Amino acid sequence: MNILALSGNVKRPSRTASLVNVIADRLQQRIDGHLRSIELVDAAPVLFRALRADQLDTEGKAIVAAVERADIIIVGSPVYRASYSGALKHLFDLVDYRALSGKRVVLAATGGTPLHGLMLEHQLRPLFGFFNAITVPTGVYALEADFTDHQLTNPAVLERVDRAVEEIAAISPLADAGVTAAGKRSELAA
């Protein structure tokens, strides 16, 4: 199983990347899989060399292929002007519209006010609906105050992370088999 931790951050250090990594780490503890991380602070300059997928160079094609081959995508973005980052938008403009059908997705975002959390439902969820991907019900949104030195510390947000991880595990092939990464039978399959 290929798990992609995709962060739409365009600066470093990044609370968004930290949040995505917490989700990825907890998911990898829950189910077995190969984890790859992509931060757009690194990938965006490569992707912006092309305006269309047929213009991508080898490095850009590899980034898009990682998205298209993922079985599970944890996607996070800082909220910019009530939406996800333009770099993230550009990446998904390059992804084949058929490539994410049936893929499982966890949505995450960071923002400045509680109202920015609506971006998950009004921007990110419809994006993955277009791709016919399966987003879990629980999105994870965190404010600047939920972090200490760019590390997520708010227990309530960590609870949402755990809920989203359980939801994604419940719809993964590994959970269907009734075995967790630790080799224990899952309660869902029992």
XYZ file of N, CA and C in Angstrom:
570
model
N 0.845 -1.177 0.000
C 0.000 0.000 0.000
C 0.891 1.241 0.000
N 0.627 2.146 -0.927
C 1.380 3.395 -1.027
C 0.605 4.511 -0.339
N 1.238 5.108 0.653
C 0.656 6.221 1.395
C 1.444 7.477 1.027
N 0.729 8.503 0.611
C 1.382 9.768 0.256
C 0.967 10.836 1.244
N 1.961 11.445 1.890
C 1.739 12.605 2.758
C 2.058 13.835 1.912
N 1.036 14.558 1.508
C 1.170 15.674 0.577
C 0.822 16.977 1.291
N 1.802 17.840 1.413
C 1.595 19.106 2.103
C 1.713 20.259 1.125
N 0.676 21.100 1.096
C 0.624 22.243 0.193
C 1.352 23.468 0.713
N 2.223 23.284 1.682
C 2.955 24.428 2.231
C 3.949 24.990 1.216
N 4.120 26.308 1.268
C 5.068 26.961 0.374
C 6.153 27.705 1.148
N 6.281 27.388 2.429
C 7.374 27.930 3.234
C 7.767 26.889 4.276
N 8.913 27.114 4.873
C 9.421 26.219 5.892
C 10.020 27.062 7.008
N 9.808 26.766 8.277
C 9.037 25.638 8.796
C 7.540 25.837 8.529
N 6.810 24.725 8.582
C 5.402 24.760 8.215
C 4.559 23.983 9.211
N 3.539 24.650 9.747
C 2.578 23.952 10.612
C 1.782 22.935 9.794
N 1.495 23.270 8.550
C 0.747 22.344 7.693
C 1.533 21.054 7.483
N 2.805 21.165 7.163
C 3.636 19.970 6.975
C 3.709 19.168 8.264
N 3.802 19.864 9.392
C 3.822 19.172 10.683
C 2.532 18.395 10.916
N 1.387 19.021 10.622
C 0.095 18.348 10.783
C -0.008 17.128 9.869
N 0.355 17.274 8.612
C 0.307 16.161 7.668
C 1.213 15.026 8.141
N 2.383 15.365 8.657
C 3.311 14.340 9.134
C 2.784 13.606 10.361
N 2.106 14.311 11.263
C 1.499 13.648 12.426
C 0.456 12.635 11.961
N -0.384 13.037 11.020
C -1.404 12.123 10.489
C -0.730 10.921 9.830
N 0.295 11.178 9.023
C 0.996 10.096 8.321
C 1.661 9.132 9.304
N 2.305 9.667 10.324
C 2.965 8.814 11.311
C 1.959 7.934 12.046
N 0.841 8.522 12.438
C -0.178 7.738 13.147
C -0.855 6.721 12.234
N -1.023 7.073 10.965
C -1.597 6.120 10.023
C -0.636 4.961 9.793
N 0.639 5.267 9.665
C 1.613 4.207 9.430
C 1.734 3.281 10.643
N 1.468 3.788 11.841
C 1.426 2.930 13.026
C 0.199 2.029 12.992
N -0.849 2.482 12.330
C -2.124 1.748 12.303
C -2.185 0.714 11.182
N -1.661 1.069 10.009
C -1.665 0.131 8.885
C -0.279 0.096 8.254
N 0.010 -1.004 7.613
C 1.300 -1.173 6.964
C 1.260 -0.516 5.595
N 2.359 0.080 5.213
C 2.421 0.687 3.896
C 3.707 1.458 3.707
N 4.005 1.742 2.455
C 5.171 2.546 2.110
C 4.756 4.008 2.135
N 5.444 4.818 2.936
C 5.114 6.229 3.090
C 6.077 7.093 2.292
N 5.517 8.000 1.504
C 6.307 9.012 0.815
C 5.738 10.366 1.171
N 6.614 11.333 1.408
C 6.189 12.699 1.730
C 6.606 13.643 0.609
N 5.687 14.520 0.262
C 5.976 15.583 -0.697
C 5.502 16.888 -0.080
N 6.406 17.847 -0.003
C 6.059 19.197 0.432
C 6.189 20.099 -0.795
N 5.174 20.902 -1.037
C 5.191 21.740 -2.225
C 6.213 22.862 -2.150
N 6.715 23.151 -0.965
C 7.805 24.111 -0.872
C 8.986 23.623 -1.717
N 9.144 22.299 -1.835
C 10.203 21.714 -2.659
C 9.716 21.377 -4.063
N 8.505 20.849 -4.166
C 8.001 20.341 -5.440
C 7.449 21.421 -6.363
N 6.908 22.500 -5.817
C 6.265 23.517 -6.649
C 7.195 24.123 -7.700
N 8.443 24.458 -7.371
C 9.303 25.012 -8.416
C 9.494 24.062 -9.602
N 9.492 22.758 -9.324
C 9.613 21.764 -10.392
C 8.325 21.745 -11.220
N 7.190 21.729 -10.540
C 5.900 21.637 -11.224
C 5.580 22.888 -12.036
N 6.014 24.046 -11.542
C 5.700 25.294 -12.246
C 6.550 25.498 -13.501
N 7.436 24.558 -13.795
C 8.147 24.609 -15.070
C 7.208 24.252 -16.225
N 6.071 23.653 -15.873
C 5.111 23.210 -16.895
C 3.728 23.752 -16.573
N 2.996 24.106 -17.603
C 1.617 24.545 -17.424
C 0.623 23.427 -17.714
N 1.087 22.408 -18.429
C 0.254 21.237 -18.751
C 1.063 19.973 -18.460
N 0.367 18.868 -18.251
C 1.029 17.608 -17.925
C 1.984 17.162 -19.029
N 1.648 17.417 -20.273
C 2.524 16.982 -21.372
C 3.802 17.823 -21.475
N 3.915 18.873 -20.665
C 5.116 19.701 -20.648
C 6.050 19.363 -19.480
N 5.642 18.429 -18.628
C 6.452 18.085 -17.456
C 7.769 17.434 -17.850
N 8.821 17.786 -17.102
C 10.092 17.093 -17.288
C 10.084 15.821 -16.427
N 11.159 15.088 -16.434
C 11.232 13.815 -15.722
C 10.953 13.980 -14.233
N 11.509 15.009 -13.626
C 11.310 15.250 -12.196
C 9.844 15.581 -11.893
N 9.239 16.401 -12.727
C 7.836 16.745 -12.551
C 6.920 15.551 -12.756
N 7.221 14.727 -13.760
C 6.428 13.523 -14.002
C 6.482 12.577 -12.804
N 7.642 12.508 -12.154
C 7.789 11.631 -10.987
C 6.912 12.103 -9.828
N 6.794 13.409 -9.644
C 5.949 13.954 -8.578
C 4.484 13.635 -8.858
N 4.039 13.890 -10.079
C 2.649 13.611 -10.451
C 2.374 12.111 -10.361
N 3.319 11.298 -10.790
C 3.147 9.840 -10.723
C 3.006 9.367 -9.279
N 3.723 9.988 -8.355
C 3.600 9.612 -6.937
C 2.184 9.867 -6.429
N 1.586 10.956 -6.870
C 0.202 11.260 -6.488
C -0.740 10.240 -7.115
N -0.556 9.985 -8.390
C -1.456 9.084 -9.110
C -1.346 7.632 -8.641
N -0.176 7.211 -8.163
C 0.022 5.818 -7.719
C -0.338 5.585 -6.258
N -0.566 6.650 -5.512
C -0.867 6.488 -4.084
C -2.192 5.768 -3.895
N -2.225 4.889 -2.895
C -3.472 4.238 -2.506
C -4.231 5.107 -1.512
N -3.466 5.765 -0.639
C -4.015 6.679 0.359
C -3.243 7.984 0.251
N -3.972 9.092 0.235
C -3.340 10.410 0.208
C -3.785 11.177 1.438
N -2.820 11.669 2.182
C -3.088 12.609 3.271
C -2.716 13.963 2.681
N -3.708 14.796 2.440
C -3.444 16.071 1.792
C -3.776 17.207 2.745
N -2.811 18.109 2.888
C -3.016 19.258 3.755
C -2.584 20.528 3.059
N -3.226 21.620 3.454
C -2.871 22.916 2.879
C -3.081 24.005 3.916
N -2.215 25.000 3.901
C -2.558 26.205 4.637
C -3.718 26.875 3.903
N -4.546 27.599 4.633
C -5.653 28.315 3.998
C -5.127 29.650 3.494
N -5.243 29.848 2.183
C -4.869 31.097 1.536
C -6.094 31.669 0.860
N -6.523 32.858 1.265
C -7.656 33.542 0.642
C -8.866 32.616 0.505
N -9.162 31.935 1.604
C -10.329 31.058 1.733
C -10.254 29.784 0.894
N -9.048 29.394 0.461
C -8.909 28.176 -0.323
C -7.556 27.523 -0.035
N -7.277 26.440 -0.732
C -5.984 25.780 -0.597
C -4.947 26.530 -1.419
N -3.687 26.207 -1.220
C -2.613 26.951 -1.878
C -2.660 26.791 -3.391
N -2.221 27.818 -4.092
C -2.166 27.780 -5.545
C -1.218 26.699 -6.044
N -0.162 26.427 -5.280
C 0.776 25.368 -5.666
C 0.077 24.012 -5.641
N -0.789 23.795 -4.649
C -1.539 22.544 -4.580
C -2.523 22.455 -5.742
N -3.171 23.555 -6.064
C -4.093 23.597 -7.197
C -3.361 23.238 -8.488
N -2.174 23.803 -8.662
C -1.415 23.524 -9.883
C -1.055 22.039 -9.976
N -0.650 21.447 -8.866
C -0.337 20.023 -8.866
C -1.544 19.217 -9.339
N -2.707 19.485 -8.772
C -3.888 18.703 -9.156
C -4.390 19.039 -10.554
N -4.001 20.193 -11.091
C -4.283 20.470 -12.503
C -3.472 19.555 -13.414
N -2.348 19.039 -12.917
C -1.471 18.176 -13.704
C -1.794 16.690 -13.557
N -2.590 16.351 -12.547
C -2.960 14.959 -12.292
C -4.070 14.544 -13.252
N -3.943 13.348 -13.825
C -4.976 12.833 -14.728
C -6.297 12.716 -13.978
N -7.370 13.172 -14.580
C -8.667 13.215 -13.895
C -9.203 11.832 -13.539
N -8.662 10.775 -14.135
C -9.113 9.408 -13.832
C -8.239 8.718 -12.797
N -7.090 9.290 -12.482
C -6.073 8.589 -11.692
C -6.432 8.383 -10.229
N -7.297 9.186 -9.664
C -7.584 9.101 -8.227
C -8.917 8.429 -7.919
N -9.582 7.910 -8.916
C -10.876 7.269 -8.705
C -10.743 6.110 -7.714
N -11.528 6.183 -6.643
C -11.523 5.148 -5.621
C -10.394 5.236 -4.623
N -9.474 6.182 -4.796
C -8.373 6.344 -3.829
C -8.942 6.934 -2.544
N -8.316 6.619 -1.437
C -8.774 7.085 -0.136
C -7.965 8.315 0.290
N -8.663 9.310 0.862
C -8.035 10.595 1.139
C -8.423 11.097 2.529
N -7.416 11.608 3.251
C -7.624 12.332 4.504
C -7.359 13.805 4.203
N -8.285 14.669 4.595
C -8.167 16.100 4.357
C -7.689 16.813 5.616
N -6.734 17.738 5.447
C -6.209 18.501 6.578
C -5.899 19.927 6.124
N -5.954 20.851 7.068
C -5.623 22.242 6.758
C -5.224 22.971 8.029
N -4.524 24.065 7.831
C -4.185 24.973 8.926
C -4.610 26.374 8.510
N -5.001 27.165 9.500
C -5.447 28.510 9.175
C -5.391 29.438 10.367
N -5.787 30.665 10.107
C -5.679 31.712 11.104
C -6.884 31.879 12.011
N -8.076 31.469 11.547
C -9.276 31.597 12.370
C -10.082 30.306 12.270
N -10.958 30.071 13.248
C -11.796 28.868 13.166
C -12.649 28.804 11.896
N -13.061 29.953 11.369
C -13.889 29.967 10.165
C -13.163 29.426 8.938
N -11.841 29.518 8.920
C -11.084 28.993 7.782
C -11.201 27.476 7.663
N -11.618 26.820 8.739
C -11.799 25.369 8.711
C -12.839 24.926 7.704
N -13.729 25.824 7.319
C -14.741 25.498 6.310
C -14.120 25.204 4.946
N -12.874 25.629 4.744
C -12.195 25.363 3.480
C -12.129 23.863 3.202
N -12.019 23.059 4.232
C -11.985 21.610 4.030
C -13.242 21.120 3.312
N -14.378 21.626 3.746
C -15.654 21.170 3.192
C -16.037 21.865 1.884
N -15.633 23.130 1.743
C -16.075 23.909 0.586
C -15.062 23.950 -0.551
N -13.826 23.541 -0.289
C -12.796 23.599 -1.324
C -12.135 22.233 -1.551
N -11.558 21.653 -0.483
C -10.819 20.400 -0.671
C -11.723 19.201 -0.955
N -12.804 19.053 -0.200
C -13.664 17.887 -0.423
C -14.250 17.882 -1.847
N -14.725 19.019 -2.364
C -15.204 19.014 -3.760
C -14.100 18.707 -4.780
N -12.869 19.137 -4.506
C -11.764 18.819 -5.406
C -11.628 17.307 -5.557
N -11.653 16.598 -4.446
C -11.491 15.147 -4.511
C -12.771 14.459 -4.968
N -13.896 15.110 -4.797
C -15.126 14.604 -5.391
C -15.029 14.610 -6.905
N -14.455 15.670 -7.456
C -14.240 15.731 -8.901
C -13.416 14.538 -9.386
N -12.396 14.170 -8.602
C -11.522 13.057 -8.963
C -12.142 11.693 -8.642
N -13.346 11.691 -8.059
C -14.023 10.456 -7.673
C -13.237 9.677 -6.615
N -12.514 10.409 -5.780
C -11.781 9.809 -4.666
C -12.724 9.692 -3.472
N -12.318 8.906 -2.497
C -13.126 8.697 -1.300
C -12.477 9.445 -0.145
N -13.114 10.512 0.300
C -12.587 11.259 1.447
C -13.282 10.753 2.708
N -12.502 10.611 3.784
C -13.112 10.182 5.039
C -13.895 11.346 5.633
N -14.909 11.045 6.448
C -15.757 12.115 6.995
C -15.017 13.138 7.856
N -14.041 12.691 8.622
C -13.365 13.601 9.542
C -12.209 14.305 8.857
N -12.339 15.622 8.720
C -11.235 16.446 8.277
C -10.511 16.966 9.507
N -9.247 17.299 9.345
C -8.444 17.774 10.474
C -8.011 19.205 10.191
N -8.479 20.111 11.041
C -8.154 21.523 10.894
C -7.473 22.000 12.174
N -6.403 22.767 12.018
C -5.669 23.270 13.182
C -5.352 24.752 13.007
N -5.455 25.455 14.113
C -5.113 26.870 14.173
C -3.656 27.045 14.593
N -3.137 28.230 14.407
C -1.774 28.526 14.843
C -1.599 28.238 16.331
N -2.633 28.523 17.130
C -2.567 28.308 18.577
C -2.495 26.825 18.961
N -2.780 25.930 18.033
C -2.738 24.483 18.302
C -1.327 23.915 18.221
N -0.353 24.765 17.902
C 1.028 24.343 17.723
C 1.944 25.058 18.711
N 2.988 24.370 19.087
C 4.091 24.967 19.838
C 5.355 24.688 19.047
N 6.033 25.734 18.616
C 7.237 25.585 17.788
C 6.973 24.686 16.577
N 5.864 24.914 15.912
C 5.454 24.190 14.698
C 5.149 22.714 14.941
N 4.984 22.324 16.187
C 4.608 20.945 16.513
C 3.191 20.959 17.084
N 2.346 20.081 16.572
C 0.954 20.007 17.007
C 0.894 19.558 18.464
N 0.224 20.357 19.305
C 0.156 20.046 20.735
C -1.267 20.022 21.286
N -2.250 20.438 20.525
C -3.625 20.499 21.028
C -4.231 19.093 21.058
N -4.607 18.602 22.266
C -5.168 17.249 22.368
C -6.461 17.062 21.563
N -7.275 18.097 21.451
C -8.527 17.974 20.697
C -8.243 17.735 19.211
N -7.248 18.412 18.673
C -6.889 18.206 17.267
C -6.267 16.815 17.097
N -5.459 16.401 18.056
C -4.873 15.062 17.988
C -5.960 13.979 18.031
N -7.044 14.228 18.748
C -8.173 13.293 18.750
C -8.810 13.205 17.363
N -8.920 14.340 16.680
C -9.465 14.328 15.310
C -8.529 13.575 14.370
N -7.237 13.740 14.577
C -6.258 12.984 13.787
C -6.510 11.496 13.958
N -6.649 11.068 15.210
C -6.868 9.640 15.483
C -8.182 9.148 14.871
N -9.209 9.974 14.916
C -10.495 9.581 14.325
C -10.355 9.440 12.801
N -9.693 10.382 12.162
C -9.487 10.303 10.716
C -8.653 9.076 10.343
N -7.641 8.779 11.144
C -6.805 7.598 10.906
C -7.642 6.331 11.012
N -8.498 6.250 12.005
C -9.358 5.061 12.146
C -10.320 4.941 10.972
N -10.835 6.073 10.505
C -11.754 6.035 9.363
C -11.046 5.563 8.095
N -9.834 6.026 7.867
C -9.117 5.619 6.660
C -8.707 4.153 6.766
N -8.351 3.720 7.960
C -7.988 2.314 8.151
C -9.194 1.407 7.920
N -10.371 1.880 8.303
C -11.583 1.066 8.156
C -11.932 0.805 6.695
N -11.504 1.681 5.800
C -11.831 1.491 4.388
C -10.607 1.088 3.565
N -9.538 0.709 4.229
C -8.346 0.265 3.500
C -8.382 -1.248 3.321
N -7.730 -1.758 2.293
C -7.698 -3.206 2.075
C -7.124 -3.963 3.266
N -6.163 -3.378 3.964
C -5.569 -4.040 5.119
C -6.608 -4.244 6.209
N -7.441 -3.234 6.444
C -8.495 -3.375 7.453
C -9.504 -4.428 7.020
N -9.776 -4.508 5.708
C -10.689 -5.529 5.214
C -10.165 -6.925 5.511
N -8.848 -7.063 5.500
C -8.240 -8.354 5.792
C -8.275 -8.649 7.289
N -8.574 -7.622 8.097
C -8.694 -7.821 9.541
C -7.373 -7.834 10.277
N -6.313 -7.294 9.677
C -5.015 -7.309 10.318
C -4.459 -5.893 10.334
N -3.914 -5.475 11.482
C -3.272 -4.171 11.570
C -1.796 -4.341 11.299
N -1.075 -3.244 11.243
C 0.364 -3.282 10.994
C 1.081 -4.103 12.053
N 0.552 -4.115 13.262
C 1.181 -4.872 14.342
C 0.813 -6.354 14.278
N -0.029 -6.737 13.324
C -0.386 -8.132 13.177
C -1.564 -8.561 14.033
N -2.229 -7.622 14.671
C -3.373 -7.934 15.510
C -4.643 -7.871 14.680
N -5.648 -8.666 15.047
C -6.945 -8.579 14.385
C -7.593 -7.262 14.726
N -8.111 -6.600 13.733
C -8.789 -5.331 14.020
C -10.194 -5.612 14.549
N -10.688 -4.673 15.353
C -12.038 -4.807 15.903
C -13.094 -4.741 14.800
N -12.788 -3.998 13.725
C -13.736 -3.840 12.638
C -13.979 -5.162 11.909
N -12.969 -6.008 11.823
C -13.109 -7.251 11.087
C -13.555 -8.394 11.994
N -13.513 -8.179 13.315
C -13.856 -9.249 14.252
C -15.351 -9.473 14.306
